[in-house]
XYZ file of N, CA and C in Angstrom:
255
model
N 36.287 53.204 21.275
C 36.130 53.826 19.984
C 36.486 55.294 20.091
N 36.216 55.932 21.199
C 36.658 57.359 21.330
C 38.149 57.530 21.359
N 38.859 56.613 22.017
C 40.296 56.683 21.985
C 40.915 56.428 20.609
N 40.320 55.532 19.907
C 40.790 55.291 18.485
C 40.558 56.575 17.604
N 39.423 57.268 17.804
C 39.133 58.444 17.091
C 40.114 59.600 17.429
N 40.444 59.659 18.789
C 41.363 60.660 19.226
C 42.727 60.430 18.517
N 43.185 59.227 18.531
C 44.477 58.925 17.941
C 44.474 59.216 16.342
N 43.410 58.715 15.784
C 43.232 58.941 14.337
C 43.241 60.390 13.974
N 42.746 61.247 14.812
C 42.629 62.733 14.488
C 43.976 63.306 14.540
N 44.959 62.849 15.336
C 46.146 63.492 15.451
C 47.387 62.756 14.912
N 47.179 61.373 14.774
C 48.311 60.592 14.425
C 47.892 59.413 13.563
N 48.199 59.421 12.336
C 47.812 58.302 11.415
C 49.063 57.434 11.270
N 49.269 56.609 12.182
C 50.488 55.694 12.186
C 50.028 54.284 11.624
N 50.580 53.890 10.440
C 50.104 52.603 9.902
C 50.419 51.398 10.867
N 51.487 51.493 11.632
C 51.904 50.422 12.551
C 50.827 50.292 13.625
N 50.357 51.393 14.095
C 49.318 51.352 15.204
C 48.024 50.767 14.579
N 47.720 51.166 13.389
C 46.523 50.721 12.765
C 46.608 49.171 12.474
N 47.736 48.749 12.136
C 48.005 47.264 11.878
C 47.757 46.501 13.187
N 48.377 47.013 14.266
C 48.309 46.343 15.564
C 46.827 46.366 16.061
N 46.170 47.408 15.879
C 44.734 47.426 16.325
C 43.844 46.499 15.424
N 44.143 46.435 14.130
C 43.416 45.505 13.309
C 43.640 44.020 13.654
N 44.889 43.711 14.072
C 45.217 42.360 14.494
C 44.467 41.987 15.751
N 44.442 42.986 16.729
C 43.713 42.685 17.913
C 42.212 42.516 17.681
N 41.718 43.346 16.858
C 40.279 43.293 16.478
C 40.002 41.958 15.779
N 40.962 41.472 14.964
C 40.741 40.187 14.272
C 40.709 39.057 15.356
N 41.609 39.107 16.239
C 41.612 38.089 17.326
C 40.327 38.051 18.101
N 39.844 39.276 18.407
C 38.612 39.365 19.120
C 37.463 38.677 18.358
N 37.369 39.011 17.087
C 36.360 38.472 16.191
C 36.419 36.901 16.203
N 37.653 36.432 16.076
C 37.885 34.943 16.117
C 37.415 34.369 17.360
N 37.745 34.991 18.519
C 37.380 34.485 19.846
C 35.859 34.462 19.907
N 35.193 35.531 19.482
C 33.757 35.505 19.526
C 33.162 34.377 18.744
N 33.685 34.142 17.583
C 33.174 32.994 16.772
C 33.424 31.662 17.483
N 34.601 31.574 18.133
C 34.927 30.348 18.852
C 33.991 30.168 20.053
N 33.690 31.278 20.691
C 32.834 31.239 21.860
C 31.409 30.622 21.565
N 30.906 31.011 20.364
C 29.612 30.563 19.945
C 29.542 29.021 19.849
N 30.588 28.423 19.365
C 30.678 26.994 19.117
C 31.288 26.212 20.256
N 31.784 26.848 21.209
C 32.617 26.135 22.221
C 31.773 25.465 23.232
N 32.238 24.316 23.740
C 31.486 23.629 24.736
C 31.609 24.436 26.029
N 30.599 24.233 26.897
C 30.488 24.981 28.130
C 31.763 25.008 28.917
N 32.493 23.886 28.946
C 33.792 23.724 29.723
C 34.881 24.700 29.262
N 34.720 25.153 27.967
C 35.868 25.970 27.431
C 35.494 27.447 27.424
N 34.220 27.790 27.605
C 33.808 29.129 27.529
C 34.430 30.145 28.483
N 34.699 29.701 29.659
C 35.322 30.623 30.651
C 36.663 31.012 30.199
N 37.498 30.123 29.664
C 38.858 30.482 29.147
C 38.724 31.418 27.972
N 37.744 31.209 27.116
C 37.636 32.039 25.889
C 37.222 33.431 26.268
N 36.348 33.532 27.334
C 35.934 34.871 27.800
C 37.185 35.589 28.415
N 37.970 34.800 29.175
C 39.201 35.443 29.722
C 40.097 35.909 28.601
N 40.244 35.184 27.517
C 41.049 35.584 26.469
C 40.521 36.823 25.743
N 39.173 36.906 25.670
C 38.527 38.110 25.096
C 38.820 39.351 25.850
N 38.651 39.186 27.224
C 39.008 40.301 28.172
C 40.408 40.719 28.005
N 41.316 39.738 27.942
C 42.709 40.080 27.768
C 42.992 40.846 26.533
N 42.351 40.469 25.438
C 42.577 41.160 24.198
C 42.017 42.581 24.162
N 40.846 42.710 24.845
C 40.277 44.079 24.980
C 41.261 44.963 25.890
N 41.834 44.343 26.919
C 42.718 45.026 27.822
C 43.987 45.419 27.024
N 44.454 44.570 26.171
C 45.670 44.828 25.387
C 45.387 46.022 24.470
N 44.176 46.012 23.899
C 43.836 47.137 22.912
C 43.806 48.442 23.686
N 43.184 48.409 24.892
C 43.130 49.621 25.723
C 44.504 50.100 26.137
N 45.407 49.170 26.545
C 46.726 49.514 26.977
C 47.490 50.172 25.778
N 47.336 49.587 24.578
C 48.027 50.197 23.394
C 47.443 51.576 23.101
N 46.186 51.736 23.140
C 45.632 53.053 22.942
C 45.987 54.089 24.012
N 46.035 53.672 25.251
C 46.504 54.581 26.280
C 47.979 54.933 26.185
N 48.780 54.000 25.779
C 50.186 54.254 25.611
C 50.403 55.302 24.534
N 49.748 55.092 23.371
C 49.827 56.091 22.254
C 49.379 57.523 22.715
N 48.158 57.477 23.369
C 47.607 58.766 23.748
C 48.475 59.536 24.770
N 49.198 58.759 25.586
C 50.105 59.404 26.582
C 51.299 59.995 25.917
N 51.693 59.388 24.738
C 52.849 59.912 24.047
C 52.548 61.164 23.276
N 51.260 61.437 22.996
C 50.870 62.636 22.231
C 50.702 63.755 23.240
N 51.165 64.961 22.776
C 50.906 66.142 23.624
C 49.403 66.344 23.745
N 48.956 66.577 24.983
C 47.424 66.758 25.155
C 46.957 67.943 24.453
N 47.726 68.989 24.253
C 47.282 70.179 23.562
C 46.971 69.799 22.152
N 47.674 68.958 21.509
C 47.456 68.544 20.090
C 46.046 67.804 20.052
N 45.901 66.867 20.982
C 44.605 66.154 20.931
C 43.441 67.140 21.117
N 43.501 68.043 22.044
C 42.368 68.954 22.251
C 42.184 69.869 21.006
N 43.312 70.288 20.402
C 43.133 71.139 19.180
C 42.393 70.418 18.105
N 42.844 69.234 17.847
C 42.224 68.306 16.830
C 40.713 68.062 17.085
N 40.442 67.803 18.388
C 39.087 67.584 18.821
C 38.225 68.804 18.574
N 38.836 69.926 18.881
C 38.021 71.202 18.734
C 37.761 71.488 17.180
N 38.776 71.215 16.362
C 38.568 71.372 14.915
C 37.503 70.379 14.421
N 37.510 69.151 14.898
C 36.494 68.187 14.420
C 35.120 68.631 14.869
N 34.995 69.113 16.119
C 33.706 69.531 16.563
C 33.198 70.824 15.754
N 34.083 71.676 15.386
C 33.715 72.833 14.586
C 33.314 72.380 13.218
N 33.925 71.394 12.588
C 33.528 70.938 11.277
C 32.163 70.292 11.354
N 31.854 69.639 12.390
C 30.566 68.959 12.536
C 29.410 70.000 12.755
N 29.708 71.089 13.371
C 28.710 72.146 13.614
C 28.442 72.959 12.351
N 29.341 72.983 11.446
C 29.197 73.841 10.212
C 28.161 73.241 9.345
């Protein structure tokens, strides 16, 4: 969540938001599937959940690495100042 907030603070890219929403949708679907799955299928579903979370983290890391770190810190400082007011 913190990585999503960092990216949202400096870069509002609709494509990134769409990709993240799709991954989140897959995760929700997998969680629903896990509830109703027979024991023999649960291990594979959990592996798929982990893979989707990893994909989301990789995407977030890739975007964060493309942003100048000074921009991220400036936006974070502004957000903290707004909260304190």
